[in-house]
CSV table of C-alpha atoms in Angstrom, one decimal:
chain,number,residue,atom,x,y,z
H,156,UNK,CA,-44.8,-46.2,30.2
H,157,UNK,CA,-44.3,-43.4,27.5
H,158,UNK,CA,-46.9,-40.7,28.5
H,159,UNK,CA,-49.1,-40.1,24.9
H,160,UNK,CA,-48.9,-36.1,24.6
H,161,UNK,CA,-45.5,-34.2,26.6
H,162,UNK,CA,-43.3,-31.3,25.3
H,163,UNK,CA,-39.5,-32.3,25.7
H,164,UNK,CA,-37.0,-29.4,24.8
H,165,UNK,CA,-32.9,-30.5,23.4
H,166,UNK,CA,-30.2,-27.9,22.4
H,167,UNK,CA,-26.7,-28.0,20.6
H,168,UNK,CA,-23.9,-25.5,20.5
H,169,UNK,CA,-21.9,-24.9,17.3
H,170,UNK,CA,-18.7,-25.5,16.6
H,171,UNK,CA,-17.6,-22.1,17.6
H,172,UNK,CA,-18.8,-22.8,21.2
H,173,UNK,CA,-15.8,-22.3,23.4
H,174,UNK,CA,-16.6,-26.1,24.7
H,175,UNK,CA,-16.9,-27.1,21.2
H,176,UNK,CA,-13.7,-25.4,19.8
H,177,UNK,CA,-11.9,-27.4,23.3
H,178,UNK,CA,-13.1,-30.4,21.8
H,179,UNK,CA,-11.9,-29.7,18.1
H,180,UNK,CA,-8.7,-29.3,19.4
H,181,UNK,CA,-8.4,-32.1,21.6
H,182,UNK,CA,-9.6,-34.7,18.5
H,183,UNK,CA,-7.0,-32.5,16.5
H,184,UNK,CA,-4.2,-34.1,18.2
H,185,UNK,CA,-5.8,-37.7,18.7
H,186,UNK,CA,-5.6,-37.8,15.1
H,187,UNK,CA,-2.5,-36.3,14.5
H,188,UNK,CA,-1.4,-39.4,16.6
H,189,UNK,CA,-3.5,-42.0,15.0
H,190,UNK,CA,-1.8,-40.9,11.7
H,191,UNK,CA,1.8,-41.3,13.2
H,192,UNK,CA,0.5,-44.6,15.0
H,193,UNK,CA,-3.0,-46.2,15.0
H,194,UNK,CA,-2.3,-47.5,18.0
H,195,UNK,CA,-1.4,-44.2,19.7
H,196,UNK,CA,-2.3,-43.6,23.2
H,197,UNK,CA,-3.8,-40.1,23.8
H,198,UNK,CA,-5.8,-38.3,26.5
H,199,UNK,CA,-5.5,-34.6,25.9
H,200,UNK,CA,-7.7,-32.0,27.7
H,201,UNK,CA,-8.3,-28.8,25.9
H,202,UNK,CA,-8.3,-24.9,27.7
H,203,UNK,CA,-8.9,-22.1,25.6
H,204,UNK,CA,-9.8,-18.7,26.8
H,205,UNK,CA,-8.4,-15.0,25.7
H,206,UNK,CA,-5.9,-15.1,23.1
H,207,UNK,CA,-4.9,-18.8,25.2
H,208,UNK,CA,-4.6,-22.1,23.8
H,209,UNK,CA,-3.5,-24.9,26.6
H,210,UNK,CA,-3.4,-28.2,26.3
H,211,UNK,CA,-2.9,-30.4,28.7
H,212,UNK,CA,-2.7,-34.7,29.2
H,213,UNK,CA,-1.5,-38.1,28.7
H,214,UNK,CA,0.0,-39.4,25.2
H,215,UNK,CA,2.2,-42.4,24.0
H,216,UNK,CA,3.0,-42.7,20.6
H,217,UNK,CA,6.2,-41.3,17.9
H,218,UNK,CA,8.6,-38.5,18.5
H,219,UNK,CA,7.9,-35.7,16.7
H,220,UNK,CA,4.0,-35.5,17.2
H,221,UNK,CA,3.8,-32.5,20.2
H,222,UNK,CA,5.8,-30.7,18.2
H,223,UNK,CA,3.9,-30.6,15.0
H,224,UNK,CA,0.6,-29.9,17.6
H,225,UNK,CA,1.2,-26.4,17.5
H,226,UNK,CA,0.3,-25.8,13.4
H,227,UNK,CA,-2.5,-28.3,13.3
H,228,UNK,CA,-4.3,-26.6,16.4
H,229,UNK,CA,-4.0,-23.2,14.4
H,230,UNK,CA,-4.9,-24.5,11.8
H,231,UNK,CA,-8.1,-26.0,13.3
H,232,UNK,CA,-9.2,-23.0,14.9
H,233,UNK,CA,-8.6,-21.0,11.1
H,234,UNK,CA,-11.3,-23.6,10.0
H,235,UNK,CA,-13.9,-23.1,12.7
H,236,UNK,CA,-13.3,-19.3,11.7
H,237,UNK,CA,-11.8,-17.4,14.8
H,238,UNK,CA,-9.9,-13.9,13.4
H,239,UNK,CA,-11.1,-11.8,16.7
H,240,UNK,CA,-9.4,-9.6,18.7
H,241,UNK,CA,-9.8,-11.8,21.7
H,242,UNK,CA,-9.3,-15.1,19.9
H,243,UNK,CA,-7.5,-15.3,16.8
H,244,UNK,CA,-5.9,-18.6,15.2
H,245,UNK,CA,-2.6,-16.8,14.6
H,246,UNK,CA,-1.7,-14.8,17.5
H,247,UNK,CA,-3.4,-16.9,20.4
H,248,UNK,CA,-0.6,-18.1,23.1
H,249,UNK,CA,0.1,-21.6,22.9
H,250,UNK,CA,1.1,-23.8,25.4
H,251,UNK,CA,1.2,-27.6,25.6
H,252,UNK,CA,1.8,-29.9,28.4
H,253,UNK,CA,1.3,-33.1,27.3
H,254,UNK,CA,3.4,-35.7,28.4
H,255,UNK,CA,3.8,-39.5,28.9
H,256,UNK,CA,0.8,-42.1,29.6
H,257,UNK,CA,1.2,-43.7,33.1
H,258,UNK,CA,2.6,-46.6,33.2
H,259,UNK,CA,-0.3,-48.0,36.1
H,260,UNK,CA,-2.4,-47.1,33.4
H,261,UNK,CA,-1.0,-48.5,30.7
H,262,UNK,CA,0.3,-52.6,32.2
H,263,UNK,CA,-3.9,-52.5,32.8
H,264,UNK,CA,-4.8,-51.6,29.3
H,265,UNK,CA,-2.1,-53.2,27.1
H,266,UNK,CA,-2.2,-56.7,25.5
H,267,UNK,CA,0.3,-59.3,27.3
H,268,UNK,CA,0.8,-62.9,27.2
H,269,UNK,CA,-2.5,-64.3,27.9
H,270,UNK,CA,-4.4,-61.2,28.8
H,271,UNK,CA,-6.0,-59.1,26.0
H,272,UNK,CA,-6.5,-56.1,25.9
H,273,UNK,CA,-8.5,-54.3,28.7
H,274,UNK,CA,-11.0,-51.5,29.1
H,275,UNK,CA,-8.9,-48.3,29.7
H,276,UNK,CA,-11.2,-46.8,32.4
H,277,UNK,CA,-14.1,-48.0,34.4
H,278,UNK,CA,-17.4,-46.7,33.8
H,279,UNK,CA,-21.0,-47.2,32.2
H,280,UNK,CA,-21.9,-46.4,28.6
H,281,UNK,CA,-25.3,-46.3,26.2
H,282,UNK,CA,-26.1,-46.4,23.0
H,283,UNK,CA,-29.8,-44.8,21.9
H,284,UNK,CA,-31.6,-45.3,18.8
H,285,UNK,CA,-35.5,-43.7,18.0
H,286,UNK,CA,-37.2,-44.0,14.9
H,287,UNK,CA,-38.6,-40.3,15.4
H,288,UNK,CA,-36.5,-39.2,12.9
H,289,UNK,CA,-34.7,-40.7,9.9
H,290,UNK,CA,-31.2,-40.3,12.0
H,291,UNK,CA,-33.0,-42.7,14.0
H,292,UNK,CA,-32.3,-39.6,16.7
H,293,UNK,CA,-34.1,-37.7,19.2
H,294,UNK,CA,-36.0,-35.2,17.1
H,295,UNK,CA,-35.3,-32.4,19.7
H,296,UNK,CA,-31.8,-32.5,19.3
H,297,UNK,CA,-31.5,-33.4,15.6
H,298,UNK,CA,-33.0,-30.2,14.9
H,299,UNK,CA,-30.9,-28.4,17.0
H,300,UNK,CA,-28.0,-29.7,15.8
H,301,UNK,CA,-29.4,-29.2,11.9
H,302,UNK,CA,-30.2,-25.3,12.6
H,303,UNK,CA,-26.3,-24.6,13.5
H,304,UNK,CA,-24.8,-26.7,10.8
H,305,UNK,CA,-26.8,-24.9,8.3
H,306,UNK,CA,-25.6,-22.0,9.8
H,307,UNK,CA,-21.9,-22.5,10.1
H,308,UNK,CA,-22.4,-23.8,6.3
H,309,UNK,CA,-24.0,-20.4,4.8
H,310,UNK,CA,-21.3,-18.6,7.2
H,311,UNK,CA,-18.1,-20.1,5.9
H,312,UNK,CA,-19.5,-20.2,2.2
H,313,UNK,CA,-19.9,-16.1,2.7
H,314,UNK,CA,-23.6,-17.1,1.6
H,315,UNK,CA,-24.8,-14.2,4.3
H,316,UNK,CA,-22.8,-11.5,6.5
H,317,UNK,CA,-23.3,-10.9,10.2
H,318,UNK,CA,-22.7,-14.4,11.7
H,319,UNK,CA,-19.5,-15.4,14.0
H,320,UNK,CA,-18.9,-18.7,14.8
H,321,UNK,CA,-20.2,-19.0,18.4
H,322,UNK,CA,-23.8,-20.1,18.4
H,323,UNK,CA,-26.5,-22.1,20.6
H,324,UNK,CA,-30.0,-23.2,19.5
H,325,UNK,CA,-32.8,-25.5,21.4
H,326,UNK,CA,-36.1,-26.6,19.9
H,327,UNK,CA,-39.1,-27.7,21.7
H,328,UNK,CA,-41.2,-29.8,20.4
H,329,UNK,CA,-45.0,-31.2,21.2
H,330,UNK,CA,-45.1,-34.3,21.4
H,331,UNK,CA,-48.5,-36.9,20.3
H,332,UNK,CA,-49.1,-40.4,20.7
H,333,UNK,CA,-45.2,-40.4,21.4
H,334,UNK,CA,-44.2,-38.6,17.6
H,335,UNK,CA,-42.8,-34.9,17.6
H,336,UNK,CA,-45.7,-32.7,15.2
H,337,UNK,CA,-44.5,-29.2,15.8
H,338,UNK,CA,-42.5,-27.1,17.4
H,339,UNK,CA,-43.8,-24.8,20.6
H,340,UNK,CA,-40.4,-22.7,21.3
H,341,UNK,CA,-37.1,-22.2,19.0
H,342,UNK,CA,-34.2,-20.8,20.9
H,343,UNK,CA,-31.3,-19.2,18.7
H,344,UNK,CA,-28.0,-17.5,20.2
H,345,UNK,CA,-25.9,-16.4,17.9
H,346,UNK,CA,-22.7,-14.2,17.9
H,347,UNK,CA,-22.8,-11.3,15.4
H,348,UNK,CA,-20.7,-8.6,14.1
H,349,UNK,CA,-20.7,-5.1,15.6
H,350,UNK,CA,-24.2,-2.9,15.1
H,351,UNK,CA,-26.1,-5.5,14.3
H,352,UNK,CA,-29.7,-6.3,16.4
H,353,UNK,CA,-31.6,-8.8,17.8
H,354,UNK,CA,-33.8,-8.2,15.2
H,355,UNK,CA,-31.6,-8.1,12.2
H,356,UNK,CA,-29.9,-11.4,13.3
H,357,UNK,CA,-33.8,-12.7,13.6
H,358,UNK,CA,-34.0,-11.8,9.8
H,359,UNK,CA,-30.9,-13.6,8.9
H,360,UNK,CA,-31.6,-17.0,11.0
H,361,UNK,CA,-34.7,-17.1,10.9
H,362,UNK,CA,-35.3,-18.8,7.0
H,363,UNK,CA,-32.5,-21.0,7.3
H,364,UNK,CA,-34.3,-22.1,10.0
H,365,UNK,CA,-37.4,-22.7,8.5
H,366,UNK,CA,-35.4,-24.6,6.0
H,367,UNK,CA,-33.9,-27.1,8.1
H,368,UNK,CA,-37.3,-28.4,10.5
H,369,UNK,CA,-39.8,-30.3,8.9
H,370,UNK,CA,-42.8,-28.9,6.9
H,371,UNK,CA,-45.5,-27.8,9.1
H,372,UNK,CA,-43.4,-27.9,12.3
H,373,UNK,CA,-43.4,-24.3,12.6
H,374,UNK,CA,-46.9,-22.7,13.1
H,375,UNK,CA,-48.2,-19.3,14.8
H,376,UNK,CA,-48.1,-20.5,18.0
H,377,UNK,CA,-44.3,-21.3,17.9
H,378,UNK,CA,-42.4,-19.1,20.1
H,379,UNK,CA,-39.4,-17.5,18.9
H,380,UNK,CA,-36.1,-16.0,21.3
H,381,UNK,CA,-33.7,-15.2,18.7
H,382,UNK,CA,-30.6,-13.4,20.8
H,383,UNK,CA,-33.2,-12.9,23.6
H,384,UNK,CA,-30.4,-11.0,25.3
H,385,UNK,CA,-30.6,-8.0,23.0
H,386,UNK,CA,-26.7,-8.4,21.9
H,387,UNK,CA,-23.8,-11.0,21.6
H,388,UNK,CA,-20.8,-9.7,20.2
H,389,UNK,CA,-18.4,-10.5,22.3
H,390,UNK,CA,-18.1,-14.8,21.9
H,391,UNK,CA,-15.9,-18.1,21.9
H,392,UNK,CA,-13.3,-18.1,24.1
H,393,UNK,CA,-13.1,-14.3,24.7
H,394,UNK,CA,-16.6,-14.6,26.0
H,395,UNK,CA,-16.2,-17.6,28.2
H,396,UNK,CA,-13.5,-20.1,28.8
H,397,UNK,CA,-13.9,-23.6,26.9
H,398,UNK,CA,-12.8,-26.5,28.3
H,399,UNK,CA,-12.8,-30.4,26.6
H,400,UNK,CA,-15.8,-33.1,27.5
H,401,UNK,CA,-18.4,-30.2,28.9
H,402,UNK,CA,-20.9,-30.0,26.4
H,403,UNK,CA,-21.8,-34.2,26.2
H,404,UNK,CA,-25.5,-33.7,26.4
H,405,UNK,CA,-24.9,-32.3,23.3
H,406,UNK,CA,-22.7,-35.1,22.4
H,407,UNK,CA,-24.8,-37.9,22.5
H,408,UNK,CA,-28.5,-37.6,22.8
H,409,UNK,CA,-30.3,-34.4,23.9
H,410,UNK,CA,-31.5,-35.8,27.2
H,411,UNK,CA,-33.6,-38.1,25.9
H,412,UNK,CA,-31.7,-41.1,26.9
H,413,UNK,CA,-29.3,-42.0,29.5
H,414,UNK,CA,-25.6,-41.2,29.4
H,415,UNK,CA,-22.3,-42.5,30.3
H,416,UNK,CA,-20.3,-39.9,32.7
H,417,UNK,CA,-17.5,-39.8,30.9
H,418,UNK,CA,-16.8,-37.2,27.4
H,419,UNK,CA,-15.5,-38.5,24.1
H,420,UNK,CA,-13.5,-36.2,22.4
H,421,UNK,CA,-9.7,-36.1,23.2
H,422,UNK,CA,-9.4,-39.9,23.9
H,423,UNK,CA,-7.8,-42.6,21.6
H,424,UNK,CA,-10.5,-45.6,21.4
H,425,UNK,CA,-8.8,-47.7,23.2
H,426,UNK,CA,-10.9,-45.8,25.8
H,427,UNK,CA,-14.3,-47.5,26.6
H,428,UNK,CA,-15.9,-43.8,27.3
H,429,UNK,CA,-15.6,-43.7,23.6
H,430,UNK,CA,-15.5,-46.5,21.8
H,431,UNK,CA,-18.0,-48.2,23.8
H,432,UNK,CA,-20.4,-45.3,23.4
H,433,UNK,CA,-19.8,-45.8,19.7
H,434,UNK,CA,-20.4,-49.4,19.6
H,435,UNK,CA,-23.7,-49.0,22.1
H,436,UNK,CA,-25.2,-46.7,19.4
H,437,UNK,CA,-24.0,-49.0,16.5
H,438,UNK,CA,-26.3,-51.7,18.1
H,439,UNK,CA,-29.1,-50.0,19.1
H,440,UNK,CA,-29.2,-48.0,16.1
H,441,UNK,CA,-29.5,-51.6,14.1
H,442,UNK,CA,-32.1,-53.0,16.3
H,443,UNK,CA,-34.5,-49.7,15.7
H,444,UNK,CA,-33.4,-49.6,11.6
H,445,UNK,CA,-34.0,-54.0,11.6
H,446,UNK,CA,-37.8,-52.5,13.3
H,447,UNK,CA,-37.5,-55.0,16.4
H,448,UNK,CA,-38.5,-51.9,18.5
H,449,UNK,CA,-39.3,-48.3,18.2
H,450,UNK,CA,-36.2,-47.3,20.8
H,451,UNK,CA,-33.8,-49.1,21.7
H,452,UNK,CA,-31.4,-48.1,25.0
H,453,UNK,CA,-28.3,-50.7,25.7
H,454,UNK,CA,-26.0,-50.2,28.5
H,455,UNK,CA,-22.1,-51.9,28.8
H,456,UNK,CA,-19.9,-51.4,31.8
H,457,UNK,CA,-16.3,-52.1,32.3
H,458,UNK,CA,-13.7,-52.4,34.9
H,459,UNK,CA,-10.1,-50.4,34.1
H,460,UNK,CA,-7.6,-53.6,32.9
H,461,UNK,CA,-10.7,-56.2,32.4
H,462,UNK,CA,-11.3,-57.0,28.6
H,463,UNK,CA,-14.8,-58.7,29.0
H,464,UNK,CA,-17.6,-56.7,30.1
H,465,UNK,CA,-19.0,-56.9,33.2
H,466,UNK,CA,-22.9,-56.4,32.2
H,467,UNK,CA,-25.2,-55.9,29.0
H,468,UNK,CA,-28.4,-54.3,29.6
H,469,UNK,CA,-30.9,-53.8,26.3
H,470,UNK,CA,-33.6,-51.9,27.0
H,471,UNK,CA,-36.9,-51.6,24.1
H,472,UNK,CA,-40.1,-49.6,23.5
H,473,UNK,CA,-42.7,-51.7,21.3
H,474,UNK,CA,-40.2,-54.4,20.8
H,475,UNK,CA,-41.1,-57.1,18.6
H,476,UNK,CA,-38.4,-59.3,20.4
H,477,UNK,CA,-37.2,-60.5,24.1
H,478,UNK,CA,-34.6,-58.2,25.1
H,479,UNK,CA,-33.0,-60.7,27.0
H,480,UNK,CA,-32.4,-62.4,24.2
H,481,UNK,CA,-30.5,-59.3,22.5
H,482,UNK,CA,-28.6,-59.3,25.2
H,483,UNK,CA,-27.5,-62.6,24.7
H,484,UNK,CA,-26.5,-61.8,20.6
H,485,UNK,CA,-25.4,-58.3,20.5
H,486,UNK,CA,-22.3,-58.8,22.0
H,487,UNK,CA,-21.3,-61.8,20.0
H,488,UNK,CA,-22.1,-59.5,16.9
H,489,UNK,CA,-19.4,-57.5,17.7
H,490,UNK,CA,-16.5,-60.2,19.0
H,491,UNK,CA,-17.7,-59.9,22.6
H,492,UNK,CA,-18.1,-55.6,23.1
H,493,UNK,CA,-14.2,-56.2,24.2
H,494,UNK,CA,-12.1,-52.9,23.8
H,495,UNK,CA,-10.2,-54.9,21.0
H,496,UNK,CA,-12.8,-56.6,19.3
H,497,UNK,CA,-14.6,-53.0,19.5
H,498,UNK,CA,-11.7,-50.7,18.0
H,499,UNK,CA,-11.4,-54.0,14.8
H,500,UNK,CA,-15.5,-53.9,14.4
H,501,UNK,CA,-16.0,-50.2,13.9
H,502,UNK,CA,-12.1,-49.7,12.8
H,503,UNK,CA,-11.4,-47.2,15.3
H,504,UNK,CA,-7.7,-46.6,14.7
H,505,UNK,CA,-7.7,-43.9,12.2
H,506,UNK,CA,-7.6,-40.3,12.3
H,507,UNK,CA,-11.6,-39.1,11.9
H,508,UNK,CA,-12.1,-37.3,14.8
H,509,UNK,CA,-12.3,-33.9,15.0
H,510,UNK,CA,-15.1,-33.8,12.1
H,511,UNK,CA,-16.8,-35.6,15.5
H,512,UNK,CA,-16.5,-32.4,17.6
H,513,UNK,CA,-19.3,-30.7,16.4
H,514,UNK,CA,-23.5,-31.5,15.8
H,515,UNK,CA,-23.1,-34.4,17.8
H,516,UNK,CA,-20.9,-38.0,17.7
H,517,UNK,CA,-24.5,-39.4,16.2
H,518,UNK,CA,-27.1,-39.1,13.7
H,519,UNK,CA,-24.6,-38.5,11.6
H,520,UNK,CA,-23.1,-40.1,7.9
H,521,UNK,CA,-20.7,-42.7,7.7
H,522,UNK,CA,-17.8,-41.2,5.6
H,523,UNK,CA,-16.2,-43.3,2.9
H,524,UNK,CA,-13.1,-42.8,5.0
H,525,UNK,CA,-14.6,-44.2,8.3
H,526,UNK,CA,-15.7,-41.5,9.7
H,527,UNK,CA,-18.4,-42.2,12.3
H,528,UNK,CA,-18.3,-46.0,11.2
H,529,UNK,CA,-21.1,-46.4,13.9
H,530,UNK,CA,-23.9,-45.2,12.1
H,531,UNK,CA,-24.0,-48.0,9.4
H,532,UNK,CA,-26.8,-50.6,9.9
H,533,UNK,CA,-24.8,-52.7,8.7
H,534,UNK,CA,-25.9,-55.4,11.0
H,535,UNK,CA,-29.8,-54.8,10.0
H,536,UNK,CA,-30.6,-58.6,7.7
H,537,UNK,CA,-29.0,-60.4,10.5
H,538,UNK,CA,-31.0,-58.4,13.5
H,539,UNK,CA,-34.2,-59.2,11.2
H,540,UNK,CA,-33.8,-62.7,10.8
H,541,UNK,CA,-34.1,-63.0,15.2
H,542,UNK,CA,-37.5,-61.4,15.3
């Protein structure tokens, strides 16, 4: 039972994290193999530390892709906005070691004869949806995310000076009869350049802040650590070692709803850590925005080679409708939640995944291009018509 009046607390991590810039890099090359081949095969695990770039993996797909790797990872680093002495996109050692998918892995996964294809790992996955915020997000993290976009936008537009790219921000937030009404604590981290204060950096952050939480969230009472350390100039990789798939709290849903164990970025979709994470939060998202329940929590598991899942769990809080009866249809919505009928529902095989690394694989736009084609509600007249 959902306790009336709580505080819960989220936080997200820009994309100048040294996680986050590991995870830019690693959907860097899934989709510079999904635009050789949408049915590449990629699993490509990100290091990145002093002046070091190494990657590291499993890949099928055309000749010619590792070695174009090199550019796009510069180039991807340039764009998050690392020129530092100890990390800088041009002069940063580069090393990859990809090299061939295993072929154990690959007779289980691949299409043959009568057997489609199967799941590419074992493992659990959820989807979340809460109408607590338009996102249809945890407020918590939504905000968190919101502060260091906004951020990273008036940084790269030169709109203020001071700001590097590695960042971390957490809001708390009291909660009342189960809605979020103002915030008790906001956390901000920030990397800065040389000379500058914790209080200088509080008068730069602080009304972008403002800007991004709701009216009225922020009172007297809130509590405000802006660089509580006293000084952070030394950040991203210099200042701690990144490495793909650690930051997937951030990735999904603050905390405030169960998780798979299993990170997203740097795999293909033909991996169900990913592409049945997407397709969880495509349906419960639908079910919260069709107003059968307030949240929604599904769960799918998999076994490596098998197509067909191997449970469906729907989980709702105020739901105007019999779970077990979702249970039943959601699958069926989406050609059975097989890893095929999954990667042809949402369209998975194109190359829009390293705009994913970043502010979360959720609560997010679709893109006219596909881009994070699991936030449509799409599925909303037809989810209405059960209640």
């Amino acid at each position: 039972m959902t306790r009336p009046s709580y505080i819960f607390t989220s936080e997200s991590v820009s994309e100048g994290h040294p996680d986050k810039v590991a995870d830019r890099i690693s959907d860097t090359v899934v989709d510079a193999f999904l635009t050789a081949d949408p049915y590449a095969r990629v699993a490509c695990e990100t290091l990145v530390t002093t002046q070091r770039i190494i990657l590291a993996g499993e890949v099928r797909g055309p000749k010619g892709v590792v070695e174009s790797l090199e550019e796009k990872v510069r180039a991807a680093i340039k764009d998050i906005g690392y020129e530092q002495e100890g990390f800088h996109w041009k002069t940063a050692d580069f090393a990859c070691h990809l090299h061939a998918q295993s072929a154990d892995i690959a007779v289980g996964v691949d299409a043959a004869g009568n057997k489609d294809e199967g799941a590419g790992d074992q493992g659990i996955m959820f989807g979340y949806a809460t109408n607590e915020t338009p996102e249809l997000m945890p407020a918590t993290l939504q905000y968190s995310h919101n502060i260091l976009r906004r951020l990273a936008e008036v940084r790269h537009a030169s709109t203020t000076s001071g700001l590097q790219p590695d960042a971390k921000s957490q809001v708390t937030l009291q909660y009342e009869n189960g809605r979020p009404v103002r915030a008790t604590s906001i956390v901000l981290s920030t990397q800065h350049d040389k000379g500058l204060s914790a209080g200088d950096v509080a008068e730069i952050v602080r009304p972008y802040i403002h800007e991004v939480l709701p009216d009225g969230f922020i009172t007297d009472e809130t509590e405000w650590h802006i660089n509580p350390t006293g000084i952070f100039e030394i950040g991203g990789p210099d200042g701690d070692a990144g490495v793909t798939g650690r930051k997937i709290i951030v990735d999904t849903y603050g905390g405030a709803a169960p998780h798979g164990g299993g990170a997203f970025s740097g795999k293909d979709p033909t991996k169900v850590d990913r592409s049945a994470a997407y397709i969880s939060r495509y349906l419960a998202k639908n079910v919260v925005a069709a107003g059968l329940a307030d949240k929604c929590t599904i769960q799918i598991g998999y076994a490596i080679g098998v197509s067909r899942p191997l449970s469906f769990y729907v989980d709702l809080q105020n739901g105007q409708i019999d779970p077990a009866k979702l249970e039943k249809l959601l699958p069926d919505m989406v050609g059975g939640a097989t890893p095929r009928a999954i990667r042809e529902h949402l369209k998975l095989n194109r190359p829009v995944y390293a705009r994913t690394a970043a502010y979360g694989h959720f609560g997010r736009t679709p893109d006219a291009d596909g881009g994070f084609s699991w936030e449509a509600t799409d599925l909303v007249d037809e989810l209405k018509g059960l209640a």
